[in-house]
mmCIF file of C-alpha atoms and ligand atoms in Angstrom:
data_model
loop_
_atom_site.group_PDB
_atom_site.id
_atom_site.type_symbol
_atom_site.label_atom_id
_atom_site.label_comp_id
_atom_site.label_asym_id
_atom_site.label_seq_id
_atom_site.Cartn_x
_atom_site.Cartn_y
_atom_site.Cartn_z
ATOM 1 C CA UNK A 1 75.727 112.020 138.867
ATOM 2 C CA UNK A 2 77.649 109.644 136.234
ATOM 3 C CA UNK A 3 80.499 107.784 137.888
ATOM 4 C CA UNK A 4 81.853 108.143 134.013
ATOM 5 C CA UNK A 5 84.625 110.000 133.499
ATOM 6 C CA UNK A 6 85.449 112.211 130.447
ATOM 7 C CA UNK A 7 88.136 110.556 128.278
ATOM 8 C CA UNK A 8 89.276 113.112 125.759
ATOM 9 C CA UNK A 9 91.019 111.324 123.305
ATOM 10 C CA UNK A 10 93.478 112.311 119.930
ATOM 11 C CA UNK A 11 93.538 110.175 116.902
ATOM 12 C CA UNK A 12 96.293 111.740 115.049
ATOM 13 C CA UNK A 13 95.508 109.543 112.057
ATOM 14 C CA UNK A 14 97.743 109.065 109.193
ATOM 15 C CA UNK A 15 99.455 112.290 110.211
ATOM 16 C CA UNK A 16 103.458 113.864 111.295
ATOM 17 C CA UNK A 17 106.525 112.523 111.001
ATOM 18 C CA UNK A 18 108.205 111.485 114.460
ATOM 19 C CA UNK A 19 109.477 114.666 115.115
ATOM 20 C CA UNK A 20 105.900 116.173 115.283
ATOM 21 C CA UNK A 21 104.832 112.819 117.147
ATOM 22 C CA UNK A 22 107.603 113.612 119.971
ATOM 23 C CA UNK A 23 106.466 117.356 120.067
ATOM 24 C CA UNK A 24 102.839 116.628 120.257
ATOM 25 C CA UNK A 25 102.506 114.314 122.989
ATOM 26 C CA UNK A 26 105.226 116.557 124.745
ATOM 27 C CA UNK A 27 103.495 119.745 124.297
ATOM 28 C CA UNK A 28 100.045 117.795 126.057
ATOM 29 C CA UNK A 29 102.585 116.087 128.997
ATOM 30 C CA UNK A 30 103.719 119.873 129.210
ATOM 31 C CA UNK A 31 100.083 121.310 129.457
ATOM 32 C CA UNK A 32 99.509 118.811 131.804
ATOM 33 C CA UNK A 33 101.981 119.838 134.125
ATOM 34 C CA UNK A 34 101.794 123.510 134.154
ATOM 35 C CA UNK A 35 98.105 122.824 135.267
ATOM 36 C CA UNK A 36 99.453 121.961 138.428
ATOM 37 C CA UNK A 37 97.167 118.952 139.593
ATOM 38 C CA UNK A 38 95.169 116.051 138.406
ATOM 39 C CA UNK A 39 92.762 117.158 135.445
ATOM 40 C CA UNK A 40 89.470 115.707 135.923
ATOM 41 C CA UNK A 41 89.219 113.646 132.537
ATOM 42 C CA UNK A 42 91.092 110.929 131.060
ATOM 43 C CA UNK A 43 93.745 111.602 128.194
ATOM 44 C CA UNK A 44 94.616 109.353 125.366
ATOM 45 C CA UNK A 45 96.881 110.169 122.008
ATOM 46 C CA UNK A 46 96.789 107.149 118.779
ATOM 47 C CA UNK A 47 99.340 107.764 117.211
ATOM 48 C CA UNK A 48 100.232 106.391 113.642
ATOM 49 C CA UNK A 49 101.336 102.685 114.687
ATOM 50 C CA UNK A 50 105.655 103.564 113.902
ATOM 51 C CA UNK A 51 105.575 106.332 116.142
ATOM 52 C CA UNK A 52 103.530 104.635 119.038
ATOM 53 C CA UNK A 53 106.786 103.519 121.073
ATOM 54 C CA UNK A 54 108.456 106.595 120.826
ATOM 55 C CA UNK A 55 105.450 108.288 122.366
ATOM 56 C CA UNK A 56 105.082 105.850 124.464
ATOM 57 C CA UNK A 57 108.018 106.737 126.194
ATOM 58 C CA UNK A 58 107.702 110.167 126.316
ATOM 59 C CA UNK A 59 104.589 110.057 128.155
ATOM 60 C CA UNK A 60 105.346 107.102 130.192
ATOM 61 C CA UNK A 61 105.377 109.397 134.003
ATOM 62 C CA UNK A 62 102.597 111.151 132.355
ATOM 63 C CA UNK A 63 98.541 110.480 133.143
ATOM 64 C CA UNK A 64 98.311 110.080 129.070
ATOM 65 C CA UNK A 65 97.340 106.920 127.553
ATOM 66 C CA UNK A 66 98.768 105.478 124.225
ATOM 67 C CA UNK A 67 96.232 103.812 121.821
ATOM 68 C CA UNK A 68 96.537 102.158 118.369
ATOM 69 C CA UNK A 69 94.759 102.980 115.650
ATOM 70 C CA UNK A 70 93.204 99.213 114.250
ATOM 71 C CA UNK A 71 94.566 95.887 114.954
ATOM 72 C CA UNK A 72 94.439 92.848 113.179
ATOM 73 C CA UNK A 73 91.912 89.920 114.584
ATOM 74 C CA UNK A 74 94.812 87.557 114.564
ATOM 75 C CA UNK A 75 97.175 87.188 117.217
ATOM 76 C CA UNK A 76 100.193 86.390 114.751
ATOM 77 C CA UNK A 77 100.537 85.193 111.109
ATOM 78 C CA UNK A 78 101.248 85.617 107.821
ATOM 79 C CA UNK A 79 99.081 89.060 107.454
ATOM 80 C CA UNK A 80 101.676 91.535 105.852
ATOM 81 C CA UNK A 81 101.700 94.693 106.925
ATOM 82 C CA UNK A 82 99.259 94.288 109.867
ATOM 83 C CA UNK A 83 99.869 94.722 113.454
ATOM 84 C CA UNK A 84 98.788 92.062 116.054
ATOM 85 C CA UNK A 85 97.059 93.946 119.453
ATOM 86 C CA UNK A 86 99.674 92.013 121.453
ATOM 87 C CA UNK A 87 102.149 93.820 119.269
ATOM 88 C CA UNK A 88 100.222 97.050 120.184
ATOM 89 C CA UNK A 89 100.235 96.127 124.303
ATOM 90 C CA UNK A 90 104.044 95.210 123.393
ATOM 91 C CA UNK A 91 104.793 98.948 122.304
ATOM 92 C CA UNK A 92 103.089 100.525 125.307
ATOM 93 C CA UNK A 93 99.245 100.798 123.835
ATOM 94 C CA UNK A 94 96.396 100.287 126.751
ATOM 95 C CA UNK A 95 94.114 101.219 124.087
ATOM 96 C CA UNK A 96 93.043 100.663 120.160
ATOM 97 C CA UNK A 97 90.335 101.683 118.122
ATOM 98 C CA UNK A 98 88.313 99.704 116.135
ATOM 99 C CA UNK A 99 85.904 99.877 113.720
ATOM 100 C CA UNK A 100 86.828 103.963 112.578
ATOM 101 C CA UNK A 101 84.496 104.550 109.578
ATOM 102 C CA UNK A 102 87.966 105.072 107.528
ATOM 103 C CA UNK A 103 88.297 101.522 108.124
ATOM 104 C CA UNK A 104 84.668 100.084 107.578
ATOM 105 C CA UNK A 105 85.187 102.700 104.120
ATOM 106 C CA UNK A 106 88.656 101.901 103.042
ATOM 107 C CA UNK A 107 89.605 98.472 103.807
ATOM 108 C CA UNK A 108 85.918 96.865 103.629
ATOM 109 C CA UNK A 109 85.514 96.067 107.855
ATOM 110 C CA UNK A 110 82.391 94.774 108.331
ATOM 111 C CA UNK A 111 80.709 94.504 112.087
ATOM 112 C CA UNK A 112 81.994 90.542 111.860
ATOM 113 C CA UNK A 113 85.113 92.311 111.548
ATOM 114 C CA UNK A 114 85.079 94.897 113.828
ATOM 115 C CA UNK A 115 83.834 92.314 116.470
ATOM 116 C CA UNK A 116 86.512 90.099 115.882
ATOM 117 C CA UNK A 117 88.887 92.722 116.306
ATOM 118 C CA UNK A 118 87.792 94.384 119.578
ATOM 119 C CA UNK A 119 87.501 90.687 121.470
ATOM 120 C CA UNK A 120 91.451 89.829 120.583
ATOM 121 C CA UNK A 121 91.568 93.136 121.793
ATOM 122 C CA UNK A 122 90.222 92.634 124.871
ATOM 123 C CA UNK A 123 92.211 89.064 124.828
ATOM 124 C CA UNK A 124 95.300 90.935 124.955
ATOM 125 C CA UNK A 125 94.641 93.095 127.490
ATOM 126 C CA UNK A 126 93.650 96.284 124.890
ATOM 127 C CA UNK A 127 90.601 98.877 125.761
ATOM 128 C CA UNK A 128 88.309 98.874 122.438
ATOM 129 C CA UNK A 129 86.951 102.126 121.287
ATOM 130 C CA UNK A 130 84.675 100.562 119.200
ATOM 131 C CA UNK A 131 83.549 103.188 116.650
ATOM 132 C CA UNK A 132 80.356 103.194 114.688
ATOM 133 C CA UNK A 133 77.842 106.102 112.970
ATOM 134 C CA UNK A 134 76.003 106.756 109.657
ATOM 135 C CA UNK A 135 76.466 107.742 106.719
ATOM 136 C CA UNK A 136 74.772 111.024 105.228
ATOM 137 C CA UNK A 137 72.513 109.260 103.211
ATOM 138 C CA UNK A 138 71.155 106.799 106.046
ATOM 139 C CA UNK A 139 70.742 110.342 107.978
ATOM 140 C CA UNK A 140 68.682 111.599 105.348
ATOM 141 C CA UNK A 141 66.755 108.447 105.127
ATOM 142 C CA UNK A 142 66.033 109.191 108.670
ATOM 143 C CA UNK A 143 68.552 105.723 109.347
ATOM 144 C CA UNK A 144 71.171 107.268 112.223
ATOM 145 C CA UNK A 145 69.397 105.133 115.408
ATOM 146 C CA UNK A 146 68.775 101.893 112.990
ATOM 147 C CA UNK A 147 72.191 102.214 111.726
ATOM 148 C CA UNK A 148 73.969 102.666 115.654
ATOM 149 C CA UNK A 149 71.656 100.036 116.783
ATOM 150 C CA UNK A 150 73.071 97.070 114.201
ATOM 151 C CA UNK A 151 76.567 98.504 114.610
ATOM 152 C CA UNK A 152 76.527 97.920 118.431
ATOM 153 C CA UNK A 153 74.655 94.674 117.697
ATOM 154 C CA UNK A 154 77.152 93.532 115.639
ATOM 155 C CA UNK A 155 80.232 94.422 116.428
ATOM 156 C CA UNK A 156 80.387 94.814 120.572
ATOM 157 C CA UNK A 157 81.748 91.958 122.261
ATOM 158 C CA UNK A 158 78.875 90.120 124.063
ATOM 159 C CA UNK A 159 81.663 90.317 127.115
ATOM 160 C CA UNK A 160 82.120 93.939 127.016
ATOM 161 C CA UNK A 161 82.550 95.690 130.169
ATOM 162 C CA UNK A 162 83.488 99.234 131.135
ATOM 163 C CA UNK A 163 86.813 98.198 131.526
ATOM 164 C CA UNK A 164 87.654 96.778 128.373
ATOM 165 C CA UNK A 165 85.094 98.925 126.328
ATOM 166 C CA UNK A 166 84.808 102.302 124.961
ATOM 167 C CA UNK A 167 81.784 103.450 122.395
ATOM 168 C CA UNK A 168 82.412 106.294 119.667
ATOM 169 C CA UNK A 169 79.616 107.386 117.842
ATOM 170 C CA UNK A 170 81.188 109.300 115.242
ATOM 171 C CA UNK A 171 79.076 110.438 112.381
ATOM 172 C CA UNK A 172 80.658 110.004 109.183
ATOM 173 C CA UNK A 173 79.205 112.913 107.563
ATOM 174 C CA UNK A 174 80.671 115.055 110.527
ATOM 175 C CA UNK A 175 84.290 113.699 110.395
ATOM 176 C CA UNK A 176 86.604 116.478 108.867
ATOM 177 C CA UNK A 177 83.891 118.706 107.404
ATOM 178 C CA UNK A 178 83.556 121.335 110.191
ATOM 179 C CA UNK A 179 79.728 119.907 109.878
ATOM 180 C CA UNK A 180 78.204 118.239 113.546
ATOM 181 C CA UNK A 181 74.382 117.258 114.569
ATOM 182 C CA UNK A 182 72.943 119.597 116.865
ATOM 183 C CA UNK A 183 73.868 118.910 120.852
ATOM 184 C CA UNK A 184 69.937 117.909 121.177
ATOM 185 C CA UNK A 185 70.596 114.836 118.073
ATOM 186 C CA UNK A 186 73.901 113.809 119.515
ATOM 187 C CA UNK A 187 72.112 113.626 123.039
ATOM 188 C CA UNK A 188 69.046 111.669 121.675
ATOM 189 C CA UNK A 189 71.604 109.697 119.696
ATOM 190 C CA UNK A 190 73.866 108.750 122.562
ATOM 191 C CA UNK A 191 70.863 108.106 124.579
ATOM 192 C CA UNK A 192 69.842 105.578 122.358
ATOM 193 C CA UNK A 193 73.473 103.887 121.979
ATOM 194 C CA UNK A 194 73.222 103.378 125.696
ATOM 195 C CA UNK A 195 69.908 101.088 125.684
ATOM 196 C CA UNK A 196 70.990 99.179 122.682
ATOM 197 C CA UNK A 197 73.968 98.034 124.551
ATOM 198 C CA UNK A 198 72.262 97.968 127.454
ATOM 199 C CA UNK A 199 69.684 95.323 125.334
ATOM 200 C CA UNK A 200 73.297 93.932 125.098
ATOM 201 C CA UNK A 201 75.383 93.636 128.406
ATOM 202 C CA UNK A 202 72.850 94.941 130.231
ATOM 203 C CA UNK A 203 73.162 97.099 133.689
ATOM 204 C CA UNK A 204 76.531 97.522 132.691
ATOM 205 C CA UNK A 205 76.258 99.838 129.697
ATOM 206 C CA UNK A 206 75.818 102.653 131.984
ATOM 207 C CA UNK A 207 79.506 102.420 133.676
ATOM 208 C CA UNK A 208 80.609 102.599 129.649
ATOM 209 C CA UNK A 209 82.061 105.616 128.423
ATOM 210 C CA UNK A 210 79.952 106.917 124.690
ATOM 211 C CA UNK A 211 82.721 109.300 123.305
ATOM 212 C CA UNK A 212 81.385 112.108 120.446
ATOM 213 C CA UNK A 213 83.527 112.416 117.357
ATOM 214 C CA UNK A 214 83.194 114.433 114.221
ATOM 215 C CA UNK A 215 84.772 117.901 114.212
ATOM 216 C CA UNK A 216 85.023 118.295 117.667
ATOM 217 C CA UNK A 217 86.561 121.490 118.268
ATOM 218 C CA UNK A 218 87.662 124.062 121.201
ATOM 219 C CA UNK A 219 84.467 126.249 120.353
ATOM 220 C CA UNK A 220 81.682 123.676 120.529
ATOM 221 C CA UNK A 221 83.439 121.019 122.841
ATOM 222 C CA UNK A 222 81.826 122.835 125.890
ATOM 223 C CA UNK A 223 78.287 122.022 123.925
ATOM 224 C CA UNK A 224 79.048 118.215 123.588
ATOM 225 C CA UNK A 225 80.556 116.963 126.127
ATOM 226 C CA UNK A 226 77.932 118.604 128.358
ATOM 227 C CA UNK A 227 75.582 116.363 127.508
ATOM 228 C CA UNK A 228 74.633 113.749 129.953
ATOM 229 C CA UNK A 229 75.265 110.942 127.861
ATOM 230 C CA UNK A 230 78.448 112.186 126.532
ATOM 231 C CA UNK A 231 81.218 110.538 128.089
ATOM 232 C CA UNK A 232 84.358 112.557 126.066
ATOM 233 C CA UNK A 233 85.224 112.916 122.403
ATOM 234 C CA UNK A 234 87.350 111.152 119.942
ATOM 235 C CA UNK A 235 89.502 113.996 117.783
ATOM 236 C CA UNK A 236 90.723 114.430 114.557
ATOM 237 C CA UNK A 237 91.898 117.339 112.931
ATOM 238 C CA UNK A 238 92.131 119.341 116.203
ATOM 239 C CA UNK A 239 93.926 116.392 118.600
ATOM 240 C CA UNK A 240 96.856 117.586 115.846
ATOM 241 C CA UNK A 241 97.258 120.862 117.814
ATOM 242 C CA UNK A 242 98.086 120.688 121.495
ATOM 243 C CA UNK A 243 96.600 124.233 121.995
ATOM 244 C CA UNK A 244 93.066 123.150 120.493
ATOM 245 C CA UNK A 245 93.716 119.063 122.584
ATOM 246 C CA UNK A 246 93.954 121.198 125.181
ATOM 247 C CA UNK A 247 91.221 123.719 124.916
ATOM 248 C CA UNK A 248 89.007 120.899 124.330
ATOM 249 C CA UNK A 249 90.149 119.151 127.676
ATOM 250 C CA UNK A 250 89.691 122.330 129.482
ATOM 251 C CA UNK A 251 86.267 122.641 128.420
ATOM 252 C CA UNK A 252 85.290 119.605 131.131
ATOM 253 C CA UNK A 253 87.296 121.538 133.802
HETATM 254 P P1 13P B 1 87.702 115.186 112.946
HETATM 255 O O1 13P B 1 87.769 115.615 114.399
HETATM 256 O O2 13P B 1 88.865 115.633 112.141
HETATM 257 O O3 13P B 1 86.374 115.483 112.359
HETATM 258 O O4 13P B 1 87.839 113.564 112.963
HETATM 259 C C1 13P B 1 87.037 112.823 113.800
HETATM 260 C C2 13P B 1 87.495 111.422 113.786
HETATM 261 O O5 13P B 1 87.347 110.720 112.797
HETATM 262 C C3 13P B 1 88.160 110.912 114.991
HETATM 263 O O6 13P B 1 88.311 109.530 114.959
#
């Protein structure tokens, strides 16, 4: 038996104004508690970065962890617009994610990048949920192991350690489009994930969490996280709902 536990985490994306913010992450605090005892997985909610205090106090009593959404590499600067990961710790963050394909797509993040980013992280005291996946053409080329392979060669911290690191192998094809591998791919996939950061930190890659994420969803979250080498799931679209959070959660009770 895996001494992993599930984390089911919520990245809420460039989504809600505060209002929904404060009723989201009370809603989950509120599921929580009418459950009655511990729930046997890990919660986490990323909020966009201007609401992350305010939710950070709401769910400060609570077992539910705050995470960031990207940092910068920099501890401080002249980098308008950024946010430093201390500045993340600062506003109540244990977590941020790196790496998202949004970012790699949008803003040009290479693994260099990504890399840089997850070992301030880790510097200032931040999980990384280091995120990688293909594309749908380097499935089709028959690419998805090469492609995980270099991403986790290239942008995990030669340090990392199940206590500063998270994996998410989130498809990029699957994100938003209702569209997933089958349970028997994301196993094989995961599986895979595992030995090339074993190749990289060795023993210890099997004490570090490999979330799923790509239209995860209350009716196939039961299928996923499952699998043995599926330590929890990283939500989009459906972390926006407590009801569906929830129902996800559930489906590791
Ligand atoms: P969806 O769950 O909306 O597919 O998004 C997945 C994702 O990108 C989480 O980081």
């Amino acid at each position: 038996m895996s001494e992993r536990k599930i984390l089911i985490a919520g990245n809420w994306k460039m989504n809600g104004l505060t209002k929904d913010a404060v009723e989201l992450s009370g809603s989950i605090a509120a599921k929580i508690d009418v459950y009655g005892k511990e729930p046997e997985c890990e919660f986490l909610v990323c909020p966009p970065t201007v609401q992350i205090s305010t939710v950070a106090e709401i769910v400060e009593d609570t077992m539910i962890a705050v995470g960031g959404q990207d940092c910068h590499f920099a501890e401080k600067g002249a980098h308008t617009g950024d946010t430093s990961p201390y500045m993340l710790k600062d506003a109540g963050c244990s977590f941020v994610i790196v790496g998202h394909s949004e970012r790699r797509a949008n803003h040009g993040e290479t693994d260099e990048i990504v890399l840089k980013k997850a070992e301030l992280a880790n510097t200032a005291g931040l999980k990384a949920i280091i995120c990688i996946g293909e594309t749908e053409a380097e499935k089709d080329a028959g690419k998805t192991i090469d492609v995980c392979k270099t991403q986790i060669g290239g942008s995990v911290p030669a340090n990392a350690t199940a206590e500063n690191t998270v994996i998410a192998y989130e498809p990029v094809w699957a994100i938003g489009t209702g569209r997933t591998p089958t349970a028997e791919d994301v196993q094989a996939t995961h599986k895979e994930i595992r030995a090339a950061l074993a190749a990289k930190i060795g023993g210890e890659a099997d004490k570090v969490q490999i979330l799923y994420g790509g239209s995860v969803k209350p009716s196939n979250a039961k299928e996923f996280l499952s699998l043995p080498d599926v330590d929890g799931a990283l939500i989009g679209g459906a972390s926006l709902k407590a009801d569906d959070f929830w129902a996800i959660a559930e489906a590791t009770f």
